[in-house]
Coordinates of C-alpha atoms and ligand atoms in Angstrom, one line a residue:
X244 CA -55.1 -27.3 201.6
X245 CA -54.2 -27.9 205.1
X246 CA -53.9 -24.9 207.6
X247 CA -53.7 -25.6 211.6
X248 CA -54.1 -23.2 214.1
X249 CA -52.0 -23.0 217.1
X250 CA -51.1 -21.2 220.5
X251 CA -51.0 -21.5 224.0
X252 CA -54.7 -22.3 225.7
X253 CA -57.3 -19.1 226.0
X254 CA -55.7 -16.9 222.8
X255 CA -58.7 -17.4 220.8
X256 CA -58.1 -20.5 218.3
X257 CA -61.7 -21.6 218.4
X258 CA -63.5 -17.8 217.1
X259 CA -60.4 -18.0 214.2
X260 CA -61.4 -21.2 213.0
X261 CA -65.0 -20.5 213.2
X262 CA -64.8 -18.1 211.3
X263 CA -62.3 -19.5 208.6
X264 CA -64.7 -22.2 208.0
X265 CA -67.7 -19.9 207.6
X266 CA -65.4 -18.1 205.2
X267 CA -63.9 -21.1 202.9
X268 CA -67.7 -22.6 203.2
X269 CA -69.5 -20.0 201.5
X270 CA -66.7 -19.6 199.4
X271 CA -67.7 -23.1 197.9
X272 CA -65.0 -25.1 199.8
X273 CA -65.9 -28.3 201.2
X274 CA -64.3 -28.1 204.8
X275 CA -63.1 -31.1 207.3
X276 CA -63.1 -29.1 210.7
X277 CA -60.7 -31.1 212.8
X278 CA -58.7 -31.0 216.7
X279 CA -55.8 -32.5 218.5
X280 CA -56.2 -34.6 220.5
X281 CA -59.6 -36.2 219.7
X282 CA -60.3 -35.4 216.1
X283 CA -61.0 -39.3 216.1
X284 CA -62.9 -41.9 218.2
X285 CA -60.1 -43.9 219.3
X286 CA -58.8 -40.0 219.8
X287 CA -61.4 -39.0 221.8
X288 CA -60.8 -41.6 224.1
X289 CA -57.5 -40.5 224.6
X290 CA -58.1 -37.0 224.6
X291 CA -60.0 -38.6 227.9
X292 CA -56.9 -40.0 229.5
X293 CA -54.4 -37.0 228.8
X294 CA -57.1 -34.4 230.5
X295 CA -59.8 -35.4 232.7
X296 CA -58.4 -38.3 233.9
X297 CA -58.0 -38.5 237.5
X298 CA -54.0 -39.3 238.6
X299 CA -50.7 -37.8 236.8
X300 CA -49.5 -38.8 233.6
X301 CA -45.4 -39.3 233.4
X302 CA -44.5 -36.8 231.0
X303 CA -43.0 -39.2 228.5
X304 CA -46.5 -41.0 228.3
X305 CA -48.3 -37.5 228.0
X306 CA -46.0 -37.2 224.5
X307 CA -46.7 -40.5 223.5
X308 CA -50.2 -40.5 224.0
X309 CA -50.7 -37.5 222.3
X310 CA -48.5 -38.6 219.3
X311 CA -50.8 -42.0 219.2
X312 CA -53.5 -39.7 219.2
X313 CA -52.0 -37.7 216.0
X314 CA -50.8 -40.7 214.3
X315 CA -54.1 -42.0 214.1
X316 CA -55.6 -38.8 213.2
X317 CA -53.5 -38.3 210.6
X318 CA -53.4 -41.8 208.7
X319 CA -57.5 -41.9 209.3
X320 CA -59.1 -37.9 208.9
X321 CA -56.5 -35.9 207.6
X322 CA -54.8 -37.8 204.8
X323 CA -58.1 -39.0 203.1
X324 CA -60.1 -35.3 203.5
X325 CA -56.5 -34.2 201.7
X326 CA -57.1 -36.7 199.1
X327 CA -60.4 -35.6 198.1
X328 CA -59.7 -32.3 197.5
X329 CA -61.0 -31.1 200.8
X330 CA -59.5 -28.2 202.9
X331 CA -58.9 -29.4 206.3
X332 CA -58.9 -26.8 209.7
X333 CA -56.9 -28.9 212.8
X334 CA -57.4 -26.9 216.3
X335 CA -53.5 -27.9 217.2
X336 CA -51.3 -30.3 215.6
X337 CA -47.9 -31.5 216.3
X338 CA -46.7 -28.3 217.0
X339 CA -48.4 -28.2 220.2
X340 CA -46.5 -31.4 221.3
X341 CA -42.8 -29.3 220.2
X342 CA -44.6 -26.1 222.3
X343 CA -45.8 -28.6 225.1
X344 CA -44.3 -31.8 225.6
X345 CA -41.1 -30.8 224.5
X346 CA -40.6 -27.2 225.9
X347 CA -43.5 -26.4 228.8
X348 CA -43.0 -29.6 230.5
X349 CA -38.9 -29.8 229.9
X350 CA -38.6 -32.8 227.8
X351 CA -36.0 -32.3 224.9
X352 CA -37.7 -30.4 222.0
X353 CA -36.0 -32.0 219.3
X354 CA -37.0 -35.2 220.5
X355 CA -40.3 -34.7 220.8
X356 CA -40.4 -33.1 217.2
X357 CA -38.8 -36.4 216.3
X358 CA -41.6 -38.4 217.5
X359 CA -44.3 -36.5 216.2
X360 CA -42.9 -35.9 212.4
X361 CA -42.7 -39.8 212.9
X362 CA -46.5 -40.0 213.7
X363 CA -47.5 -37.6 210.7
X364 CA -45.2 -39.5 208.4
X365 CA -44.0 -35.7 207.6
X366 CA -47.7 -34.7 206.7
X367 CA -46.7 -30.9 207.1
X368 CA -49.5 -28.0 206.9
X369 CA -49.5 -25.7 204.2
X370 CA -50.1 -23.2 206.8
X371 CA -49.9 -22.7 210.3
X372 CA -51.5 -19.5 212.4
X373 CA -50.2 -18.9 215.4
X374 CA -52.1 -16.5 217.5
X375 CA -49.8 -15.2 219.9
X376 CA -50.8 -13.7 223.6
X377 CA -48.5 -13.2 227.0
X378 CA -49.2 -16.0 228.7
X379 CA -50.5 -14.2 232.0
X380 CA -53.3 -12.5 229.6
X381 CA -54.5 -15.9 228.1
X382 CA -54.5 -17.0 231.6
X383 CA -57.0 -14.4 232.2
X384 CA -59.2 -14.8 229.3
X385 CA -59.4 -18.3 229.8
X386 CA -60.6 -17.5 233.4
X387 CA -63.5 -15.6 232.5
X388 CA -64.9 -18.7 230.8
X389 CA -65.6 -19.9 234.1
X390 CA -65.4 -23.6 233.0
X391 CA -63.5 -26.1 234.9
X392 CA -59.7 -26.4 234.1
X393 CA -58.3 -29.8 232.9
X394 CA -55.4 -30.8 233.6
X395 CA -52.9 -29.5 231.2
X396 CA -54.9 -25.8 231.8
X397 CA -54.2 -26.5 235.7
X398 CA -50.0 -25.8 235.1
X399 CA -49.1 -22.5 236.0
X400 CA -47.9 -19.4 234.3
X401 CA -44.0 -20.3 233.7
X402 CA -45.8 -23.4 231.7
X403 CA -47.5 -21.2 229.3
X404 CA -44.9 -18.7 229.1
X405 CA -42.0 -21.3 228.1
X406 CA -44.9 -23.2 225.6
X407 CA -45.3 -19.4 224.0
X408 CA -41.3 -18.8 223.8
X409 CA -41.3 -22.0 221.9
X410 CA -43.9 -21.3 219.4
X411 CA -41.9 -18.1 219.1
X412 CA -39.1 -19.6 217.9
X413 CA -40.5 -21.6 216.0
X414 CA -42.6 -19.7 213.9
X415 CA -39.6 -18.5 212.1
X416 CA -40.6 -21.0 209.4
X417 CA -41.9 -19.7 206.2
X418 CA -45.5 -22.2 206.9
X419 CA -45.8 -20.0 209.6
X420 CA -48.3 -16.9 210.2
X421 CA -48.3 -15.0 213.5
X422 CA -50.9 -13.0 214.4
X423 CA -51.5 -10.8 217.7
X424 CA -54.0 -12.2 219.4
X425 CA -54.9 -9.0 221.4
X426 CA -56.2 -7.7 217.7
X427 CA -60.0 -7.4 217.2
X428 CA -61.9 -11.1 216.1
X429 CA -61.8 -9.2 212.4
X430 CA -59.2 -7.8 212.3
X431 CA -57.3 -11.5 213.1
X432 CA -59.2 -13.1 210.9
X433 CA -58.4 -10.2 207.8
X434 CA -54.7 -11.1 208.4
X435 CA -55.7 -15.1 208.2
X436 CA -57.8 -14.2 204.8
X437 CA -54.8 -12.1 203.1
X438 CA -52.2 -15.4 203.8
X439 CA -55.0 -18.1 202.8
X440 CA -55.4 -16.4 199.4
X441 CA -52.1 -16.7 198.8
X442 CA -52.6 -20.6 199.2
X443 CA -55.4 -21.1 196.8
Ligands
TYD207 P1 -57.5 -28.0 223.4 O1 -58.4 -28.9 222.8 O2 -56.9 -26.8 222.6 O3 -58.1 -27.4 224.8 P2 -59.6 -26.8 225.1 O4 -60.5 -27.9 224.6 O5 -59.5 -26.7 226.6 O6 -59.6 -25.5 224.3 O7 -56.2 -28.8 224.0 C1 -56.2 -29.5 225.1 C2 -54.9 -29.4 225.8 O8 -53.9 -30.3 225.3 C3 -54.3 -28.0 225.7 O9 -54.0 -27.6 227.1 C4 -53.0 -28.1 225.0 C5 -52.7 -29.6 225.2 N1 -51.9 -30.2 224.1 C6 -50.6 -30.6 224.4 O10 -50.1 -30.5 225.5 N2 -49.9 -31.3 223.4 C7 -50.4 -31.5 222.2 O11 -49.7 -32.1 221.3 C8 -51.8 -31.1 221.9 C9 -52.4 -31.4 220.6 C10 -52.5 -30.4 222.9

């Protein structure tokens, strides 16, 4: 079983999927807790160059680099956690390059979906949660963390907003769950429980 979690930064991804694990763990399920980009060491080291590098990134690069960082992350963590009857949790996968690369910064989405169904050799997840949030409201909620912005979290509003339309659309396939992510911790993660039982 392979479920991802996505959605545009500061609508609550990291509570969901702690509590998911918590969940499938005491449920007897062993559990590979993953993230894009840097689920990997060769990952984390790029993780390092697409945000807290100093400098810009040319938007092509900032798709490749996170499509290196998938392909790798798939072919090393992913595929053999799958094989061993593991469920693996991924913070982000390639939808967030489709939402990001392709639509927030303007490069062509299909294109970008190209390249990154070509870095998961078509490893699709059994299910993806999308937690879905304006994206002035995320903005704010990410502010009260009060932690230093990278550089993908520095873009402004219109970034976010055409990254959210994008998930949007997307989610109209059936892999897809969307949840609103101005709904209680519980009462998001009810919604994720009722759709993973249907998995299992
Ligand atoms: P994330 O780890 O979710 O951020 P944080 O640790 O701050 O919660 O993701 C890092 C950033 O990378 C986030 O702004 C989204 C962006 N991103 C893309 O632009 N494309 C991608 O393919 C992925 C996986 C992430």
């Amino acid at each position: 079983m392979f479920i991802t979690f996505e959605g545009i930064d500061g609508v609550g991804k990291s509570t969901q999927l702690d509590m998911l694990e918590k969940h499938l763990i005491s449920s007897g399920r062993e559990v590979v807790r993953t993230l894009e980009p840097g689920g990997t060491e060769l990952g984390q080291e790029i993780r390092h160059l697409l945000l807290h590098r100093k400098g810009d990134v040319a938007p092509r690069s900032e798709a490749l680099l996170y499509a290196a960082d998938r392909a790798h992350h798939v072919e090393t963590k992913i595929k053999p956690a799958l094989a061993s009857g593991k469920v693996v949790l991924s913070d982000r996968y390639f939808d967030s390059s489709v939402a990001y690369q392709g639509a927030a910064r303007e490069l062509d989405v299909q294109e970008v979906k190209d390249i990154s169904l070509w870095a998961i050799d078509r490893l699709l997840p059994d299910l993806t949660v999308l937690l879905d949030l304006p994206a002035q409201e995320a903005m704010n909620r990410r502010g009260n963390k009060g932690t230093e912005p990278d550089r993908l979290e520095r873009e402004q509003v219109e970034f976010f907003e055409r990254a959210r339309d994008e998930y949007l659309r997307m989610a109209n396939e059936p892999r897809f769950l969307v949840v609103d992510a101005n709904l209680s911790p519980e009462e998001i993660h009810s919604q994720v429980l009722q759709r993973v039982a249907k998995l299992s």
